[in-house]
PDB file of C-alpha atoms in Angstrom:
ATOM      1  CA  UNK F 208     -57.728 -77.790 -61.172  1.00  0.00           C
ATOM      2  CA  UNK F 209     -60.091 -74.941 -61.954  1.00  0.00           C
ATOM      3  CA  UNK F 210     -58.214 -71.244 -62.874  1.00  0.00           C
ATOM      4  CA  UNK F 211     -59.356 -69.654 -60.007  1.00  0.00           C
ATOM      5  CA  UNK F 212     -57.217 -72.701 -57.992  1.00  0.00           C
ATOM      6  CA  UNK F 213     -54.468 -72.389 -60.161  1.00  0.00           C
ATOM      7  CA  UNK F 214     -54.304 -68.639 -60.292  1.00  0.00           C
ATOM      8  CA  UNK F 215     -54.316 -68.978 -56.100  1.00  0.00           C
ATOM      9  CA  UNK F 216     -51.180 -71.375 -56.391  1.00  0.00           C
ATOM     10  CA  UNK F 217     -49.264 -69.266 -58.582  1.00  0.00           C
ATOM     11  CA  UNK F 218     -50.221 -66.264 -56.498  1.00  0.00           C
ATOM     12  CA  UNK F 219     -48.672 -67.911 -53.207  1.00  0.00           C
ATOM     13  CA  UNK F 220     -45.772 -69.661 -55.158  1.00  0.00           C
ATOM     14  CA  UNK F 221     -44.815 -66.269 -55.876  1.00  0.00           C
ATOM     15  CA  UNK F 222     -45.458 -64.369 -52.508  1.00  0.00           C
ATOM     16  CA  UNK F 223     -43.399 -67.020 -51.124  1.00  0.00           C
ATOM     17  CA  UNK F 224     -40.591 -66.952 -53.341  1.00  0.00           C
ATOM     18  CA  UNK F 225     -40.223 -63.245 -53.092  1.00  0.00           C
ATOM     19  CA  UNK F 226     -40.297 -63.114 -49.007  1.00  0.00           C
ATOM     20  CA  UNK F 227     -37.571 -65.684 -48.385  1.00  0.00           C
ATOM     21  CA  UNK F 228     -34.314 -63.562 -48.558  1.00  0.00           C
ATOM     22  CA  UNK F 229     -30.621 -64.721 -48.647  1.00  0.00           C
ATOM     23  CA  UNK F 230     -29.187 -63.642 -45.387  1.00  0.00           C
ATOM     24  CA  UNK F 231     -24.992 -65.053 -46.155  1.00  0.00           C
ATOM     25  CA  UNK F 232     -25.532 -62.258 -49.824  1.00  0.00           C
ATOM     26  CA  UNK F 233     -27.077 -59.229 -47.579  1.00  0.00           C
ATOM     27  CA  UNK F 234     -24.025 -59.748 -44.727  1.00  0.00           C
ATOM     28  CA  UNK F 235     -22.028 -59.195 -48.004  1.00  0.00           C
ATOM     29  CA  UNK F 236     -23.697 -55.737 -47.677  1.00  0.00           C
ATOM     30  CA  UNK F 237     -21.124 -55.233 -44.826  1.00  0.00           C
ATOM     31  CA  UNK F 238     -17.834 -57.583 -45.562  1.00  0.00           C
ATOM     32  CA  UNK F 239     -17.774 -54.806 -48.673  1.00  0.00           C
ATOM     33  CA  UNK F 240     -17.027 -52.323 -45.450  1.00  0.00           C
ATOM     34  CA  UNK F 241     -14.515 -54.519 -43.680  1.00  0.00           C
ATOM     35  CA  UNK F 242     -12.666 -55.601 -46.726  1.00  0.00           C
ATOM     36  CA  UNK F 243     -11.914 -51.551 -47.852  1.00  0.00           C
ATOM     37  CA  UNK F 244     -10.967 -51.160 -44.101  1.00  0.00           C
ATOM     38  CA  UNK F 245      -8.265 -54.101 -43.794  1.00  0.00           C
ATOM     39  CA  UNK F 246      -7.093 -53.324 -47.327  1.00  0.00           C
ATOM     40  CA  UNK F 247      -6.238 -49.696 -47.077  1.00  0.00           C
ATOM     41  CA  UNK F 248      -5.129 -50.004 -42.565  1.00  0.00           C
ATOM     42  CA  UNK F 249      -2.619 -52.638 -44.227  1.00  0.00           C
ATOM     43  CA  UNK F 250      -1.065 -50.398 -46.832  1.00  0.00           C
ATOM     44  CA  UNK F 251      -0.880 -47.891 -44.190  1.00  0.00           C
ATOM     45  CA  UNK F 252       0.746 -50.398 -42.028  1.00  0.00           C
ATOM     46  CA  UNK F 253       3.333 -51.012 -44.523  1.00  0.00           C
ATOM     47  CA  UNK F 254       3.817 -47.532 -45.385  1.00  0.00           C
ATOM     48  CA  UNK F 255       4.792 -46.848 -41.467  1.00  0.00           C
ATOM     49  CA  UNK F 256       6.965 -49.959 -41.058  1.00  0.00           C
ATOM     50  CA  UNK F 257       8.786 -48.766 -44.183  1.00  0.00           C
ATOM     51  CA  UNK F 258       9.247 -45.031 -43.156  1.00  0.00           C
ATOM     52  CA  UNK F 259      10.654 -46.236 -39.449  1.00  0.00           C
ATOM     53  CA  UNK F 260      12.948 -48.858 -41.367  1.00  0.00           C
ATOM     54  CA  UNK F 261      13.919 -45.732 -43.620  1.00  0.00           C
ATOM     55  CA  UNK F 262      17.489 -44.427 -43.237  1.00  0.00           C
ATOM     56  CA  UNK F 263      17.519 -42.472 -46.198  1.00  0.00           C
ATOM     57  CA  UNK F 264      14.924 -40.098 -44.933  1.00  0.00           C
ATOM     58  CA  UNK F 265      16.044 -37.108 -42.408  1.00  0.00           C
ATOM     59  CA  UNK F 266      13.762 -37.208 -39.249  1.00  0.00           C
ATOM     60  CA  UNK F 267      11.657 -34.030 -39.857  1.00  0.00           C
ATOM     61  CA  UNK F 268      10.998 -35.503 -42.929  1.00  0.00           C
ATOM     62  CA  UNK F 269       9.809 -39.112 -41.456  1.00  0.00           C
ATOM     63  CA  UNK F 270       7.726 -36.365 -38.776  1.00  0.00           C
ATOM     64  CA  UNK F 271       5.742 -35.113 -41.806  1.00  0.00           C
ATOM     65  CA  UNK F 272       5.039 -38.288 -43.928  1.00  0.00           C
ATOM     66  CA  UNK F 273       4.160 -40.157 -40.616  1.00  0.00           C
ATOM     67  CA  UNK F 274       1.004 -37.176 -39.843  1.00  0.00           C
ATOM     68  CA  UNK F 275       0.161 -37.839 -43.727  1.00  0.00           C
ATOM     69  CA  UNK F 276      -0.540 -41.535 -42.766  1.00  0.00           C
ATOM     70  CA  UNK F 277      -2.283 -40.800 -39.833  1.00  0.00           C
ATOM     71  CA  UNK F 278      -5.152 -38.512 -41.345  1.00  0.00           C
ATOM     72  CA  UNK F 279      -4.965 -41.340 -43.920  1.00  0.00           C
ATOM     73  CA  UNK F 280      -6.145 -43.812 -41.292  1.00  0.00           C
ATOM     74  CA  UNK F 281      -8.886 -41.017 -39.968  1.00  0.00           C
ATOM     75  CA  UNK F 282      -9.945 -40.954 -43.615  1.00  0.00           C
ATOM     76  CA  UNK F 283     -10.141 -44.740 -43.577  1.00  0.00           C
ATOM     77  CA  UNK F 284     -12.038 -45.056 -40.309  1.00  0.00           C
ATOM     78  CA  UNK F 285     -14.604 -42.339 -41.705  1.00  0.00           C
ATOM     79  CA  UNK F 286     -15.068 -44.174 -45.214  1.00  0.00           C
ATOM     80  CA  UNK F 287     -15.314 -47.257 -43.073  1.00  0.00           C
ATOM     81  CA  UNK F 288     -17.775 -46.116 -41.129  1.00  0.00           C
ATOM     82  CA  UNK F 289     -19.827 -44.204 -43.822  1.00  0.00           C
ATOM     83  CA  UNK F 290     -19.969 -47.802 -45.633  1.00  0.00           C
ATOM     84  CA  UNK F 291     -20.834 -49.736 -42.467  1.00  0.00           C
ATOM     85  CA  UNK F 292     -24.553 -47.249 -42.364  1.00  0.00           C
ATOM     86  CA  UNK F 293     -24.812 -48.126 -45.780  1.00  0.00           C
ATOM     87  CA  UNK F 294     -25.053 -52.005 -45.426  1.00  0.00           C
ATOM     88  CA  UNK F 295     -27.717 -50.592 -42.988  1.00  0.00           C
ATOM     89  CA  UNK F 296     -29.131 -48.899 -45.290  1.00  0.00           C
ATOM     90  CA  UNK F 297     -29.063 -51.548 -47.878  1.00  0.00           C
ATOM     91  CA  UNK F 298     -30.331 -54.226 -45.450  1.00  0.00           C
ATOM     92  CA  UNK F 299     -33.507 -52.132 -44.758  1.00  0.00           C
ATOM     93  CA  UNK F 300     -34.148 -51.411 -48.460  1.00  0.00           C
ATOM     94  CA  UNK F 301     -33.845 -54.935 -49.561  1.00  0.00           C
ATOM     95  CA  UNK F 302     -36.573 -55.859 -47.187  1.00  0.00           C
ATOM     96  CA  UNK F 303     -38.736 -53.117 -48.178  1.00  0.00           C
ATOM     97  CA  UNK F 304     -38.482 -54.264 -51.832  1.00  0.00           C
ATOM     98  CA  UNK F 305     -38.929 -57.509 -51.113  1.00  0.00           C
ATOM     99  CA  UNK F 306     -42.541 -56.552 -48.694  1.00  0.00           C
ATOM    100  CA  UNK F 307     -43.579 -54.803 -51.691  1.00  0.00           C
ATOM    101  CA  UNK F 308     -42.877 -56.931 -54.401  1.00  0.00           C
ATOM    102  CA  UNK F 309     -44.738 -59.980 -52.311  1.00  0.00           C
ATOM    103  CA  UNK F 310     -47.818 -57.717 -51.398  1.00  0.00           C
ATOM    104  CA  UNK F 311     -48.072 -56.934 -55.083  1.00  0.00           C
ATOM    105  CA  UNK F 312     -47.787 -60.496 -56.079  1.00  0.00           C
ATOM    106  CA  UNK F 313     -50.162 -61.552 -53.945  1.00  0.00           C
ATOM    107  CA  UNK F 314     -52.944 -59.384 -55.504  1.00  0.00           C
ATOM    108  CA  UNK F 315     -54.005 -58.349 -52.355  1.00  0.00           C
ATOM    109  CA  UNK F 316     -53.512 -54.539 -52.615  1.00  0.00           C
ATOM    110  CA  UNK F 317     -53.636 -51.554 -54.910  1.00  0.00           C
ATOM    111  CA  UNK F 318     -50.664 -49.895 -56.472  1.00  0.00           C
ATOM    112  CA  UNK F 319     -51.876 -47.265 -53.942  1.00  0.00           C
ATOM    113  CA  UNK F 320     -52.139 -49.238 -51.136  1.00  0.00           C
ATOM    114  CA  UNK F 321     -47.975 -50.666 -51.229  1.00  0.00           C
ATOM    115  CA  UNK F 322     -46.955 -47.496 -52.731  1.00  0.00           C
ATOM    116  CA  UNK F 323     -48.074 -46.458 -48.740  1.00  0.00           C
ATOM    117  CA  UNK F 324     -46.135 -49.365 -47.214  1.00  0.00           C
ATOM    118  CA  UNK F 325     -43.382 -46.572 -46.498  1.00  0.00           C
ATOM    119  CA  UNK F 326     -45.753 -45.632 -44.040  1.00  0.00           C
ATOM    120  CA  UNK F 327     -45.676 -47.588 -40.776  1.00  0.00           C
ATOM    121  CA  UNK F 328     -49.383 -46.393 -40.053  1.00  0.00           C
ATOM    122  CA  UNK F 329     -50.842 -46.847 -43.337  1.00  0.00           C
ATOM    123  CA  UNK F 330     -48.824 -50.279 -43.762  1.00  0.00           C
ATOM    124  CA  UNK F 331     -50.356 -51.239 -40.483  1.00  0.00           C
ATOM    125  CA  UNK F 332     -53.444 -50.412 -41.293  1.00  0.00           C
ATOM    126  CA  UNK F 333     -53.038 -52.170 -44.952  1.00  0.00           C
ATOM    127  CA  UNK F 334     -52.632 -55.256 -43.666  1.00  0.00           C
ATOM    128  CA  UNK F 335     -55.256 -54.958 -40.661  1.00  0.00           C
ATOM    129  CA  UNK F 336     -57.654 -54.818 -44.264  1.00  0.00           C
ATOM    130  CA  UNK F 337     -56.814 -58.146 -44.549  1.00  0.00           C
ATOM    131  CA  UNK F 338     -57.163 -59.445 -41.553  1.00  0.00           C
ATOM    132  CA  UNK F 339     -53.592 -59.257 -40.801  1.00  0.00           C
ATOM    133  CA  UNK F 340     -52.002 -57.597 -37.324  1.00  0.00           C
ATOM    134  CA  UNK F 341     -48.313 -56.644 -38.577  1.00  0.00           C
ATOM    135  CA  UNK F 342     -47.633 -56.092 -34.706  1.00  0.00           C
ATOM    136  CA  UNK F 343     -47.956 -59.757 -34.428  1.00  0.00           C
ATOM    137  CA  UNK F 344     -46.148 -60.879 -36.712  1.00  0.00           C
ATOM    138  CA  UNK F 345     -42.886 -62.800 -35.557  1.00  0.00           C
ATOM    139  CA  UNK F 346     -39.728 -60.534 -35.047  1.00  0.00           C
ATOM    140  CA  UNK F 347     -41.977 -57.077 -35.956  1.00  0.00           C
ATOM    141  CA  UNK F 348     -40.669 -55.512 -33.468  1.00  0.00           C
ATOM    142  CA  UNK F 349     -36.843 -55.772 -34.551  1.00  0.00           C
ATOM    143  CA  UNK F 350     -37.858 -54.958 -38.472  1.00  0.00           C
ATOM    144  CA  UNK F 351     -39.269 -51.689 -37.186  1.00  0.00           C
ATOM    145  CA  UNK F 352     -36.310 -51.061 -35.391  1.00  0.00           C
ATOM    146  CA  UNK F 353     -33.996 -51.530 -38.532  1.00  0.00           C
ATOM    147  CA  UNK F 354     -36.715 -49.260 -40.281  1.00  0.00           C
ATOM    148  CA  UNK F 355     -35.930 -46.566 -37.542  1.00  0.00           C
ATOM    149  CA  UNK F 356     -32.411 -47.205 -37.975  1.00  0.00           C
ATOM    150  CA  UNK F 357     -32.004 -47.253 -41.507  1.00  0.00           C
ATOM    151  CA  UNK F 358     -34.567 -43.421 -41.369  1.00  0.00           C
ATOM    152  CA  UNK F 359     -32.281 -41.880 -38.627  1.00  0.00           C
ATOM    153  CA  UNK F 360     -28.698 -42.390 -40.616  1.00  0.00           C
ATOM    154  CA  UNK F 361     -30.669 -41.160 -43.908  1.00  0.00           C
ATOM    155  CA  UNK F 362     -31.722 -37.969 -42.180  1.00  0.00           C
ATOM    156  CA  UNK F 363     -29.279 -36.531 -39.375  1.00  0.00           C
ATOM    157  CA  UNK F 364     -27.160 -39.846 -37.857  1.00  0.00           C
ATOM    158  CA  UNK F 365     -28.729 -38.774 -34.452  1.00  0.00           C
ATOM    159  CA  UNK F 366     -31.202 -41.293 -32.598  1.00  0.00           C
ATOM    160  CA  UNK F 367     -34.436 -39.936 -32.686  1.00  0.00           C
ATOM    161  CA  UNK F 368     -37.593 -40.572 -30.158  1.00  0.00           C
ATOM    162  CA  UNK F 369     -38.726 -43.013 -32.075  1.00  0.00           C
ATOM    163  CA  UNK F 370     -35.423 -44.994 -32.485  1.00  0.00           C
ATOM    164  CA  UNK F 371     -34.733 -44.765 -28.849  1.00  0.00           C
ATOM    165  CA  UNK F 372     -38.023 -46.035 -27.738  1.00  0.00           C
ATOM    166  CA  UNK F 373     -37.953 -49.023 -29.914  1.00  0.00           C
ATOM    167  CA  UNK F 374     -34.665 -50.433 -28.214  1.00  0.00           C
ATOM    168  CA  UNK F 375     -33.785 -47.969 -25.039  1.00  0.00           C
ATOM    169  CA  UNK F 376     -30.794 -49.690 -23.585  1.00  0.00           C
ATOM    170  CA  UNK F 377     -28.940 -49.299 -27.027  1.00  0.00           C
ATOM    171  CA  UNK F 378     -30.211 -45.958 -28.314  1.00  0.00           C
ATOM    172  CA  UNK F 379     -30.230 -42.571 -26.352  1.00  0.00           C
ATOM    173  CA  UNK F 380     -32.608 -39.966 -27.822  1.00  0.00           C
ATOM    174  CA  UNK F 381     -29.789 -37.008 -29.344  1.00  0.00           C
ATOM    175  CA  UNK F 382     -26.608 -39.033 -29.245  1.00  0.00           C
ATOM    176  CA  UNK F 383     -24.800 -39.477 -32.731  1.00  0.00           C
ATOM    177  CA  UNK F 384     -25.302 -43.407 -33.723  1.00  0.00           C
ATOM    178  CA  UNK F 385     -21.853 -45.235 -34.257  1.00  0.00           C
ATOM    179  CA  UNK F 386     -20.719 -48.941 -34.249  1.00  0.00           C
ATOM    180  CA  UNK F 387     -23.786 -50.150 -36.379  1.00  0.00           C
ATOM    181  CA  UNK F 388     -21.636 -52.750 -37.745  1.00  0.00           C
ATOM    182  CA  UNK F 389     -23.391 -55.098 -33.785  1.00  0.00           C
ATOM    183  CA  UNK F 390     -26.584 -53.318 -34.723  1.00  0.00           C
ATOM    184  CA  UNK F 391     -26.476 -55.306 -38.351  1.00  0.00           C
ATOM    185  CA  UNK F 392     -25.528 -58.800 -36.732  1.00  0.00           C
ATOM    186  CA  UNK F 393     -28.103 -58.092 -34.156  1.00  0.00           C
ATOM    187  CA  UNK F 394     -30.712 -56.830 -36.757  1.00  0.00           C
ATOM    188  CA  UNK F 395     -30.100 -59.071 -39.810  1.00  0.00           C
ATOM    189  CA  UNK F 396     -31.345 -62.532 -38.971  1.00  0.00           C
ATOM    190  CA  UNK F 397     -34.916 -61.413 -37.377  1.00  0.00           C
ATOM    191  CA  UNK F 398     -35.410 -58.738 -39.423  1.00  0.00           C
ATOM    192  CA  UNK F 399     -35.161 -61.132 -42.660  1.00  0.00           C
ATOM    193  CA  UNK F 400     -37.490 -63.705 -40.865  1.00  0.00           C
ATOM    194  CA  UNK F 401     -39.873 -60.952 -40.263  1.00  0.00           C
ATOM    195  CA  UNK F 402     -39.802 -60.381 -44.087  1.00  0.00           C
ATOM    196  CA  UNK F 403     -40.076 -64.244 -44.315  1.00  0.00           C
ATOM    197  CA  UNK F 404     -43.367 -64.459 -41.631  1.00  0.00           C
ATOM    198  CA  UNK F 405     -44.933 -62.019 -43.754  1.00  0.00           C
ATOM    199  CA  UNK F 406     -44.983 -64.279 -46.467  1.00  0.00           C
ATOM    200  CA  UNK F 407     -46.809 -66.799 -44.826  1.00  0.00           C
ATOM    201  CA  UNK F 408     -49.383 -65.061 -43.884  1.00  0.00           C
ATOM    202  CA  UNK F 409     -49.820 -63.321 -47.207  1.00  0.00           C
ATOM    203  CA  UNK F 410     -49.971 -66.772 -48.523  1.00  0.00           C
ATOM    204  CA  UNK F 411     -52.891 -67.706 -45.756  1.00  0.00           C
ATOM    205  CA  UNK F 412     -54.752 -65.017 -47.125  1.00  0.00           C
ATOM    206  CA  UNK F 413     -54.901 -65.515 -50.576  1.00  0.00           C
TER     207      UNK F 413
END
């Protein structure tokens, strides 16, 4: 093999190996979320069962401790619930990473060029360089929607125009986004073989 042909393996050995992601360690993203939950709703569980099975306590006493759990369990829910946008967040970012480190590897970009991959136009436009129609590319459609997602819980936690557009019997332009714990089953399996289609045809252009 000449070094140009062995430069071109190495190049797509490595684009490849950087697009394929691990989908069971990024749901561990969110099981981090659930696991605090259960843990700290099951001391609180025990805390109540003990206070009604309490007959050393006088009742206005029992009144107070048992409004003390239950802002605990509104503190829960919110911790909860700030973790669950985080494995969002984290699912989104791990992709990103891995789009840039792949693009780089493949020496088919600037610096400049991925350090403007944050930017759905200019990564578009990137790629159309190549000869490569992100659009088109398998599951696209549900990466940018993660993208949206993950950009709307950074900034406010409201669905913007762009995030409503993108999927409009889920997300109402203005309302406050909650639950995103079906949004990151729904989200986590294309979104990664998006990631994983971009890859290949990296790979076909090198």
């Amino acid at each position: 093999m000449t070094p140009k042909q062995i430069d071109k393996m190495v190049r797509k050995a490595r684009v490849q190996m950087y697009s394929q992601l691990d989908s069971g360690k990024l749901r561990e993203l969110l099981l981090l979320s659930k696991a605090y939950k259960n843990y700290a709703m099951d001391k609180i569980d025990k805390r109540m069962k003990d206070l009604e099975e309490s007959s050393s306590l006088e009742q206005e006493v029992k009144e107070d401790l048992v409004y003390l759990l239950s802002e605990n369990v509104s503190d829960t829910q919110e911790i909860s619930k700030i973790g669950e946008e985080l494995a969002i967040i984290g699912l989104y970012k791990s992709q990103e990473i891995a789009i840039k480190i792949a693009a780089k590897a493949s020496g088919l970009f600037s610096d400049k060029q991925i350090d403007e991959f944050y930017c759905t136009k200019k990564f578009n436009k990137h790629l159309k360089s190549i000869g490569i129609d992100v659009t088109l590319i398998a599951d696209f459609k549900k990466f940018n929607e993660l993208k949206l997602l993950n950009n709307c819980l950074k900034h406010s936690g409201i669905v913007d125009k762009k995030l409503a557009i993108a999927r409009p019997e889920r997300w109402k332009e203005g309302r406050v986004i909650t639950d995103v714990t079906k949004d990151f089953d729904y989200l986590i399996v294309p979104s990664i073989n998006f990631v994983r289609e971009f890859g290949y045809q990296l790979r076909k252009k090198i």
